[in-house]
Amino acid sequence: EAIWLGQGWAACATSALLVRVFTVGGVQKEIFSLPGPVVSMAGHGEQLMIIYHRGTGFDGDQCLGVQLMELGKKKKQILHGDPLSLTKKSYLVWVGFSAEGTPCYVDSEGVVRMLNRGL
């Protein structure tokens, strides 16, 4: 469904709602389940951000969730299952990180949002 390469790792999200994380040598180092089908993934350094469907949207809106983790020697969950806010009746068009490593995304209305982990 989705793949992403990070710093020393590769992640693969499957149709079975699993995410497998591999070393660049091909050895699987992590496997975990997603609560819904993957929409997109992005990485920066050791960070992996996964956007997925949390449920059926209401009245044309999307119902998306986000997981953000750090994939160092040991996986560390930073955000788990938080809702991803979008403009009414819009959809996700881009997900990634700023040059400094802040998770960002853009919806179809052109609104750019950053995930502030400090709050």
Short mmCIF file of C-alpha atoms in Angstrom, two decimals:
data_model
loop_
_atom_site.label_atom_id
_atom_site.label_comp_id
_atom_site.label_asym_id
_atom_site.label_seq_id
_atom_site.Cartn_x
_atom_site.Cartn_y
_atom_site.Cartn_z
CA GLU A 1 0.00 0.00 0.00
CA ALA A 2 2.82 2.47 0.87
CA ILE A 3 6.60 2.48 1.28
CA TRP A 4 9.07 5.01 2.64
CA LEU A 5 12.84 5.16 3.05
CA GLY A 6 14.37 6.83 6.08
CA GLN A 7 17.82 7.19 7.58
CA GLY A 8 19.00 3.59 7.75
CA TRP A 9 15.52 2.03 7.46
CA ALA A 10 12.66 1.30 5.07
CA ALA A 11 8.99 1.03 6.06
CA CYS A 12 6.28 -0.85 4.19
CA ALA A 13 2.55 -0.60 4.99
CA THR A 14 0.53 -3.59 3.79
CA SER A 15 -3.11 -4.22 2.90
CA ALA A 16 -3.28 -6.42 6.02
CA LEU A 17 -2.96 -3.21 8.13
CA LEU A 18 0.62 -4.04 9.11
CA VAL A 19 3.70 -1.83 8.97
CA ARG A 20 7.01 -3.60 8.61
CA VAL A 21 10.26 -1.74 9.23
CA PHE A 22 13.45 -3.08 7.67
CA THR A 23 17.11 -2.18 7.89
CA VAL A 24 18.69 -1.07 4.61
CA GLY A 25 20.20 -4.56 4.49
CA GLY A 26 16.70 -6.08 4.38
CA VAL A 27 16.43 -7.41 7.95
CA GLN A 28 13.01 -6.83 9.52
CA LYS A 29 13.45 -4.95 12.81
CA GLU A 30 9.85 -3.94 13.66
CA ILE A 31 6.31 -5.00 12.84
CA PHE A 32 3.15 -3.38 14.19
CA SER A 33 -0.54 -3.04 13.32
CA LEU A 34 -2.42 0.02 12.12
CA PRO A 35 -5.98 0.72 13.29
CA GLY A 36 -7.10 1.46 9.71
CA PRO A 37 -5.99 1.43 6.06
CA VAL A 38 -2.90 3.53 5.32
CA VAL A 39 -3.35 6.76 3.35
CA SER A 40 0.25 7.99 3.24
CA MET A 41 3.61 7.78 4.98
CA ALA A 42 6.55 10.15 5.30
CA GLY A 43 9.87 10.03 7.08
CA HIS A 44 12.64 12.34 8.19
CA GLY A 45 15.82 11.04 9.79
CA GLU A 46 14.61 8.46 12.32
CA GLN A 47 11.00 9.75 12.35
CA LEU A 48 8.13 7.96 10.60
CA MET A 49 4.70 9.55 10.20
CA ILE A 50 1.77 7.39 9.10
CA ILE A 51 -1.62 8.79 8.05
CA TYR A 52 -4.49 6.29 8.03
CA HIS A 53 -8.29 6.10 7.89
CA ARG A 54 -9.77 6.20 11.41
CA GLY A 55 -13.29 5.55 10.17
CA THR A 56 -15.90 6.67 7.69
CA GLY A 57 -16.07 10.42 7.23
CA PHE A 58 -19.34 12.26 7.79
CA ASP A 59 -20.99 14.49 5.16
CA GLY A 60 -18.04 14.45 2.74
CA ASP A 61 -15.38 15.02 5.40
CA GLN A 62 -12.36 12.76 5.91
CA CYS A 63 -11.75 10.90 9.17
CA LEU A 64 -7.97 10.47 9.31
CA GLY A 65 -5.56 9.64 12.10
CA VAL A 66 -1.82 10.08 12.52
CA GLN A 67 0.89 8.03 14.17
CA LEU A 68 4.33 9.53 14.62
CA MET A 69 7.22 7.48 15.89
CA GLU A 70 10.96 7.58 16.25
CA LEU A 71 12.71 4.51 14.89
CA GLY A 72 16.04 4.60 16.71
CA LYS A 73 17.47 1.50 18.36
CA LYS A 74 14.06 1.08 19.96
CA LYS A 75 10.72 2.27 18.54
CA LYS A 76 9.31 5.23 20.51
CA GLN A 77 5.70 6.31 19.96
CA ILE A 78 5.31 10.11 19.87
CA LEU A 79 1.73 10.48 18.59
CA HIS A 80 -0.64 7.54 18.60
CA GLY A 81 -4.07 7.72 16.98
CA ASP A 82 -4.44 11.49 17.11
CA PRO A 83 -6.99 12.91 14.64
CA LEU A 84 -5.59 14.73 11.60
CA SER A 85 -7.51 17.99 11.11
CA LEU A 86 -8.48 18.96 7.57
CA THR A 87 -10.53 21.82 6.14
CA LYS A 88 -14.22 20.89 5.78
CA LYS A 89 -14.91 18.75 2.68
CA SER A 90 -11.20 18.64 1.74
CA TYR A 91 -8.75 15.77 1.39
CA LEU A 92 -5.06 15.21 2.11
CA VAL A 93 -2.77 16.13 -0.80
CA TRP A 94 0.74 16.14 0.75
CA VAL A 95 2.43 14.92 3.90
CA GLY A 96 6.07 15.40 4.86
CA PHE A 97 8.50 17.18 7.15
CA SER A 98 10.01 20.65 7.27
CA ALA A 99 13.77 21.03 6.86
CA GLU A 100 14.02 21.08 10.68
CA GLY A 101 12.04 17.82 11.01
CA THR A 102 8.60 19.17 11.96
CA PRO A 103 5.73 17.01 10.59
CA CYS A 104 3.59 18.96 8.08
CA TYR A 105 0.68 18.30 5.74
CA VAL A 106 -1.43 20.12 3.15
CA ASP A 107 -5.12 19.66 2.32
CA SER A 108 -6.90 20.19 -1.01
CA GLU A 109 -7.88 23.74 0.02
CA GLY A 110 -4.18 24.64 0.17
CA VAL A 111 -4.06 24.92 3.96
CA VAL A 112 -0.63 23.96 5.33
CA ARG A 113 -0.54 22.59 8.87
CA MET A 114 2.30 21.60 11.19
CA LEU A 115 1.98 19.08 14.01
CA ASN A 116 3.19 20.78 17.18
CA ARG A 117 4.45 18.07 19.50
CA GLY A 118 5.19 20.59 22.24
CA LEU A 119 1.52 21.15 23.13
#
